[in-house]
Short mmCIF file of C-alpha atoms in Angstrom, two decimals:
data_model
loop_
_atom_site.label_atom_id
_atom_site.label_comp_id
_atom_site.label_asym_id
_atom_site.label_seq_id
_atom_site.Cartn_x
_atom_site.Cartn_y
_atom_site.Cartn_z
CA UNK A 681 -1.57 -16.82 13.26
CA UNK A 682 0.81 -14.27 15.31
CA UNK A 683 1.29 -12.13 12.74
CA UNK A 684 -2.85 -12.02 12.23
CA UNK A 685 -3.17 -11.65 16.03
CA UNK A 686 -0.19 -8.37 15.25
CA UNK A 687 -2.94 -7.04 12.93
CA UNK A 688 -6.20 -7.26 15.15
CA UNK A 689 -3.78 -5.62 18.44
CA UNK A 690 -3.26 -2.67 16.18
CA UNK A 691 -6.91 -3.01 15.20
CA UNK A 692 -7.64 -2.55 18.89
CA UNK A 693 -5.48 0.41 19.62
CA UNK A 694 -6.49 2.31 17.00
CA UNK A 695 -10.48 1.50 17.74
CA UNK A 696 -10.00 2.95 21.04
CA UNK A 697 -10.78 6.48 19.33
CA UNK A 698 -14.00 5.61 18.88
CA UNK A 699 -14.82 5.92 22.85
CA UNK A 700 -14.99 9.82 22.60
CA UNK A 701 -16.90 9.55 19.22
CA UNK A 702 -20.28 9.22 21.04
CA UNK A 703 -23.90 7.99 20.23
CA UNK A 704 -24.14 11.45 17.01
CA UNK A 705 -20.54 10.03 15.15
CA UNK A 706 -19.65 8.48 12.18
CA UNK A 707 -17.04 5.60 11.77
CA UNK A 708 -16.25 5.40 7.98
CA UNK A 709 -14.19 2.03 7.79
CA UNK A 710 -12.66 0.09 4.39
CA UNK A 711 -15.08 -2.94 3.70
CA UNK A 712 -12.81 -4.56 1.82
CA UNK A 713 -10.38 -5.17 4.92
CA UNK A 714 -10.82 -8.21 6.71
CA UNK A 715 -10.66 -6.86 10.15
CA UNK A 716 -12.66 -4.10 9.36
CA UNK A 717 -15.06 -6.00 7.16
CA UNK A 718 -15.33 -8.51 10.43
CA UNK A 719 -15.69 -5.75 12.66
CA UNK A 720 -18.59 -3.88 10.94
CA UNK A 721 -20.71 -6.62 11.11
CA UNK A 722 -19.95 -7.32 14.86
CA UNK A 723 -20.36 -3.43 15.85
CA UNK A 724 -22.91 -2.12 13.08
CA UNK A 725 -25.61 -1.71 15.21
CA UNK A 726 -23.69 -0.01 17.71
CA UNK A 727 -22.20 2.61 15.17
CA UNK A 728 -23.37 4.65 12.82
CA UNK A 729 -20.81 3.56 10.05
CA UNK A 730 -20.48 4.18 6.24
CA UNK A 731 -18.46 1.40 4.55
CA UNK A 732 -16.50 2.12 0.99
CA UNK A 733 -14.72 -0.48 -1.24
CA UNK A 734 -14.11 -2.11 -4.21
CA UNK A 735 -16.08 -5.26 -2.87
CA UNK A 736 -19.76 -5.19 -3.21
CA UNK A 737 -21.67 -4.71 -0.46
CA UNK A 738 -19.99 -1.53 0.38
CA UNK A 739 -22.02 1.60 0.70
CA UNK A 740 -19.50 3.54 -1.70
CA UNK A 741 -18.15 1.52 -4.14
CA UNK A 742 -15.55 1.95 -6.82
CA UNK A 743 -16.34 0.42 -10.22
CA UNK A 744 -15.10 0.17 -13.57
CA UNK A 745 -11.31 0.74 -12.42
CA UNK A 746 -8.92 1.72 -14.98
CA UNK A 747 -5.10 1.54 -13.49
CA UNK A 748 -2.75 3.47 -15.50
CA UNK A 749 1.05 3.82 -13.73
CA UNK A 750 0.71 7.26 -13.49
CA UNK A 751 -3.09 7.74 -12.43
CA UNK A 752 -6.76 5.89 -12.48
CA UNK A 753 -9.76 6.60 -12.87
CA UNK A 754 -13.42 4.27 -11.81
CA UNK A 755 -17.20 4.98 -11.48
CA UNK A 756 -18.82 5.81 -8.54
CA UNK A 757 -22.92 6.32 -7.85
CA UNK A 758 -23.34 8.69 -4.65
CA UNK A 759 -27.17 10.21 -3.83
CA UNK A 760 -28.37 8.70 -7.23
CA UNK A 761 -26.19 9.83 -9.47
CA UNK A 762 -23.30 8.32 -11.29
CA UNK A 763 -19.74 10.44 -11.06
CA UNK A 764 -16.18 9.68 -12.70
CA UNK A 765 -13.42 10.32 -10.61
CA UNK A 766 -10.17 10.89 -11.59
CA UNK A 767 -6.55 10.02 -9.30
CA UNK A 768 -3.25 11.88 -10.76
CA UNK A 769 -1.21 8.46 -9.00
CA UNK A 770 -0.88 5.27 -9.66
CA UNK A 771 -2.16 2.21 -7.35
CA UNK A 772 -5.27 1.20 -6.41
CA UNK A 773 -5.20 1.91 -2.48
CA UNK A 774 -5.23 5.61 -3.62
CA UNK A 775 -8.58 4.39 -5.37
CA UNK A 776 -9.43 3.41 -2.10
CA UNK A 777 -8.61 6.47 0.16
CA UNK A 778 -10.27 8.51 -2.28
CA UNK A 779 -13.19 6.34 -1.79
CA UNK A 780 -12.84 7.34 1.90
CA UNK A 781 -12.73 11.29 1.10
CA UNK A 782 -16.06 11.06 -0.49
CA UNK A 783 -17.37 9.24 2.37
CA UNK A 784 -15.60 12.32 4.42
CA UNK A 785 -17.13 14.83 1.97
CA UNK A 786 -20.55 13.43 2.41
CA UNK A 787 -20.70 13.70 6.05
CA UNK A 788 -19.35 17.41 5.84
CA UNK A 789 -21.94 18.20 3.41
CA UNK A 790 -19.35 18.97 0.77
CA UNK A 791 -20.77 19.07 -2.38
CA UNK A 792 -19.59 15.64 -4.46
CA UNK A 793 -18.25 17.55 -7.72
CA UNK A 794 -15.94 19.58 -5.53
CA UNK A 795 -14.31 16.87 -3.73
CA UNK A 796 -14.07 14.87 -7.20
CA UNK A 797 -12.61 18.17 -8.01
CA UNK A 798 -10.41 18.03 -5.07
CA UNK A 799 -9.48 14.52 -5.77
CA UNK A 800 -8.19 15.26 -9.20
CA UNK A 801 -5.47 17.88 -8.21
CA UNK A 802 -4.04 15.10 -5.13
CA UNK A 803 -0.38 15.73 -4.90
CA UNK A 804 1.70 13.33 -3.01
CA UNK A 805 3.56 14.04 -0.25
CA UNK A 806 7.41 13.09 -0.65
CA UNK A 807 8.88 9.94 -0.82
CA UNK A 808 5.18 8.23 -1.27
CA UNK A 809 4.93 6.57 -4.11
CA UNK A 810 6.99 9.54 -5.85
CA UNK A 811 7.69 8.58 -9.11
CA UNK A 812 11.19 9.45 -10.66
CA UNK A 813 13.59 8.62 -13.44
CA UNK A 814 17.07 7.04 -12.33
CA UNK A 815 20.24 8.93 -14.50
CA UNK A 816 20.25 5.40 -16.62
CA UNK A 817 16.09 5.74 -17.11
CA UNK A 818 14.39 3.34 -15.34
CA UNK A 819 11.59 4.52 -13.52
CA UNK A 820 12.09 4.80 -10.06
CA UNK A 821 9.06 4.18 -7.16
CA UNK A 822 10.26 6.46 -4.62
CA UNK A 823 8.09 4.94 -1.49
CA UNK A 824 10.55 5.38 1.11
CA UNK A 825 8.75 7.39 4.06
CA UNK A 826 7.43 4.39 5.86
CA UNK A 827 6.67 1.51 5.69
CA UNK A 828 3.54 -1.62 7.17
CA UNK A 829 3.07 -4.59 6.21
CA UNK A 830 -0.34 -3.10 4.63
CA UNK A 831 1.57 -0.43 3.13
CA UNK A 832 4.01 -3.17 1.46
CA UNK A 833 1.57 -5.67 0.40
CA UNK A 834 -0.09 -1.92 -1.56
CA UNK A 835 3.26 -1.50 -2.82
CA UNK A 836 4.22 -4.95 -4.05
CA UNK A 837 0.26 -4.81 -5.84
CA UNK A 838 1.22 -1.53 -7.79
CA UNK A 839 4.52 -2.95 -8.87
CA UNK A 840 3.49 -6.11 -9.64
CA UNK A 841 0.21 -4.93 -12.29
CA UNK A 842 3.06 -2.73 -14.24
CA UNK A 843 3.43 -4.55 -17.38
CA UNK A 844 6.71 -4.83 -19.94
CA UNK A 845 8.82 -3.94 -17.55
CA UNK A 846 11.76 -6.18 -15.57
CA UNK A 847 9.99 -5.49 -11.70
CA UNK A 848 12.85 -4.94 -8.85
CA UNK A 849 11.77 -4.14 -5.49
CA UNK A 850 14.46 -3.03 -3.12
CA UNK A 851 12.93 -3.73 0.45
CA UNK A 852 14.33 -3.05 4.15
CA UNK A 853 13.43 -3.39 7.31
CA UNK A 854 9.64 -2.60 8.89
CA UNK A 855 10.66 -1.10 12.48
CA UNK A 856 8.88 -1.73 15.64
CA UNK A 857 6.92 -4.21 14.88
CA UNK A 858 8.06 -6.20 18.17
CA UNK A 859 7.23 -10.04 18.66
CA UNK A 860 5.46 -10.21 15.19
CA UNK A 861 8.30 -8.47 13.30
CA UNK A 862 9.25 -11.33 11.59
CA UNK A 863 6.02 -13.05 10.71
CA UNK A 864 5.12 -9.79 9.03
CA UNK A 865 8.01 -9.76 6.86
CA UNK A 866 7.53 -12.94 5.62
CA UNK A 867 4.00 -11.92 4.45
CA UNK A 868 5.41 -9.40 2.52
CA UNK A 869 8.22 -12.17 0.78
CA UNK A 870 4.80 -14.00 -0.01
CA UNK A 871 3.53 -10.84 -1.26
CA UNK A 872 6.91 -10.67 -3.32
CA UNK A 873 6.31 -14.07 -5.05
CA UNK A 874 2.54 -13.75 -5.70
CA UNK A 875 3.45 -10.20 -7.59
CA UNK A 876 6.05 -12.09 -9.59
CA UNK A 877 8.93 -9.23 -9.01
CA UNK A 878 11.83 -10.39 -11.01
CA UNK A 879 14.61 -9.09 -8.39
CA UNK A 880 14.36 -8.29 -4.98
CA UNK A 881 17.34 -6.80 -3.16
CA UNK A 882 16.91 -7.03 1.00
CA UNK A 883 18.47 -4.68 3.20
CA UNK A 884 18.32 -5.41 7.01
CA UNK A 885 17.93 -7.96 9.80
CA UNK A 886 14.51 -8.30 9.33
CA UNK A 887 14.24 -7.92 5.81
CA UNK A 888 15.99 -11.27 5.29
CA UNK A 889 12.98 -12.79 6.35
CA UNK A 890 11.29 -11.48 3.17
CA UNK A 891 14.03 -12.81 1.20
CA UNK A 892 13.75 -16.82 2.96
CA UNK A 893 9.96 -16.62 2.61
CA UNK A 894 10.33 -15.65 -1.39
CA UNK A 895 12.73 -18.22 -2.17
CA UNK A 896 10.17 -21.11 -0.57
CA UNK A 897 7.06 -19.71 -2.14
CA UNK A 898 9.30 -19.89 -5.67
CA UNK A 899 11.37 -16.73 -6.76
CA UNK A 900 14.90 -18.41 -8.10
CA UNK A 901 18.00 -17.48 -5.61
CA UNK A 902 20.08 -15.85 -8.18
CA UNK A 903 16.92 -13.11 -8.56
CA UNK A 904 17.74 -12.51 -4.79
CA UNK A 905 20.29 -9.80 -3.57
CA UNK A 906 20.76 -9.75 0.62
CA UNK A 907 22.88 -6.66 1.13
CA UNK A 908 24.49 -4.97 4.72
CA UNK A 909 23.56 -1.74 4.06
CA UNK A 910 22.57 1.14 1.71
CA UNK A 911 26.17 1.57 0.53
CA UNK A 912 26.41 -2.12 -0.93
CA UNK A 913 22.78 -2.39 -2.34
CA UNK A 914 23.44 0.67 -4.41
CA UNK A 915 26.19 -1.21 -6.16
CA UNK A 916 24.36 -4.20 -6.48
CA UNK A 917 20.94 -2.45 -8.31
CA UNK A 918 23.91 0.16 -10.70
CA UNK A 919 25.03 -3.28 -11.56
CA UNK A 920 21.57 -4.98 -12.32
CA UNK A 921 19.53 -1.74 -13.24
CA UNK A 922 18.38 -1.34 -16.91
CA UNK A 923 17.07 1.62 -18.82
CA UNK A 924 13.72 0.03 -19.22
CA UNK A 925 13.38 -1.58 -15.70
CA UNK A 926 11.08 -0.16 -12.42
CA UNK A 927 12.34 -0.70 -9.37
CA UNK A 928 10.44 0.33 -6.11
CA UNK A 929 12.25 1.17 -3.22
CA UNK A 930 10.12 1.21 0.29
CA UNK A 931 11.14 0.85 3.97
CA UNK A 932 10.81 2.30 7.11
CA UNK A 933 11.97 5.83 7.21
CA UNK A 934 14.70 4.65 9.55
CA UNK A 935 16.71 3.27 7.15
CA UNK A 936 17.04 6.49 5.06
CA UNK A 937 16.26 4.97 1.84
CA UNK A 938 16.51 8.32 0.43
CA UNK A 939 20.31 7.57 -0.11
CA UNK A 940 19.31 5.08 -2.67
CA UNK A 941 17.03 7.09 -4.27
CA UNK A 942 19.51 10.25 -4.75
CA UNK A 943 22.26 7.77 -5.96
CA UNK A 944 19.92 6.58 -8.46
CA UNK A 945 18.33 9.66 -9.81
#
């Protein structure tokens, strides 16, 4: 319960925009977050607010997904008329932030085929869910730049729908995160074992809370690496990596996990 208490203090914080929005705004909000989704339906008629979402009841919705690693596509009906849209990266919380740009696009009276357009040529910035190839071959998920416990669990998803391929997930520490710190972390080892990632490798104070908490919710502790520092976990994962593997490496920025990734590749 902390760690959900964590969540609805940042929930807070970041409402507290919404006092200079005034009576003529628009919130746009995810309806398929709990806090959100809990939230519209305390504040709707307070609001103007356009929900989007893979959950029904959402005002945009995304069907029909198709998740590819490298891209997806779904089927969305805005104004009455059905539209494919088209991501050039792989996971399905980029489904839903492009979800959110067409909500964006609406209310800036930006016609729908040109943010589909727009949506199509996405680049990601660096180190965010940057796909490369490690010198042996194994793809490598370069998600370094930061890192949530939202962010994470997004992660862990991604990783965890790839198919034929051994899953590692090298995971550090999630900075400033105070009193909850290590609640959150173990919601992301649960996240770890529910995604069935074949090795993790933990770097960190904190992150050896992800490690306890995916042991007890069933990963074996030989398919568990704890590791000092950047140094020793890159000769732990030379010694374990595989041409055909994909390994995922995401942490706060703090921990320059951008050393791992330029040993690797």
């Amino acid at each position: 319960m902390a760690a959900y208490g964590s969540r609805e203090n940042i929930l807070k914080a970041k409402l507290e925009i919404l006092e200079g929005l005034g009576k003529k705004g628009t919130v746009i909000i995810n309806y398929d977050n709990d806090l959100l989704y809990k939230w519209y339906y305390q504040e709707k008629q307070h609001y103007q607010i356009i929900t989007y979402g893979l959950e029904e009841g959402a005002q945009i919705i995304g069907k029909d997904l198709i998740l590819k690693e490298n891209g997806s596509s779904y089927k969305v009906t805005l104004e009455g008329k059905d539209y494919k849209v088209n991501i050039p990266v792989g996971g399905e919380h980029f489904i839903s932030n492009s979800l959110c740009a067409l909500g964006v696009a609406q209310i800036l009276q930006i016609p729908i085929e040109a943010a589909i357009k727009g949506i199509a040529e996405f680049e990601l910035t660096k180190k965010r869910m940057e796909i490369k190839t490690a010198k042996i071959g194994a793809t490598v998920i370069n998600d370094c730049y930061n890192a949530n416990y939202d962010s994470m669990k997004a992660a862990l998803n991604y990783l965890g729908n790839i198919q034929n391929k051994r899953k590692i997930a090298v995971l550090g520490d999630m900075l400033e995160l105070g009193e909850y710190s290590k609640s959150l972390h173990e919601q992301v080892g649960e996240e770890v074992a529910k995604n069935k990632i074949d090795i993790l490798i933990c770097i960190g104070e904190e992150a050896k809370h992800i490690a306890q908490k995916a042991q007890e919710k069933g990963m074996k502790l030989e398919n568990i690496i704890l590791c000092k520092n950047n140094t020793q976990a890159i000769e732990n994962i030379q010694k374990q990596l595989q041409k055909e593997d994909v390994i995922l490496l995401k942490a706060s920025n703090g921990l320059n996990f951008s050393q791992i990734c330029e040993a690797l590749c």
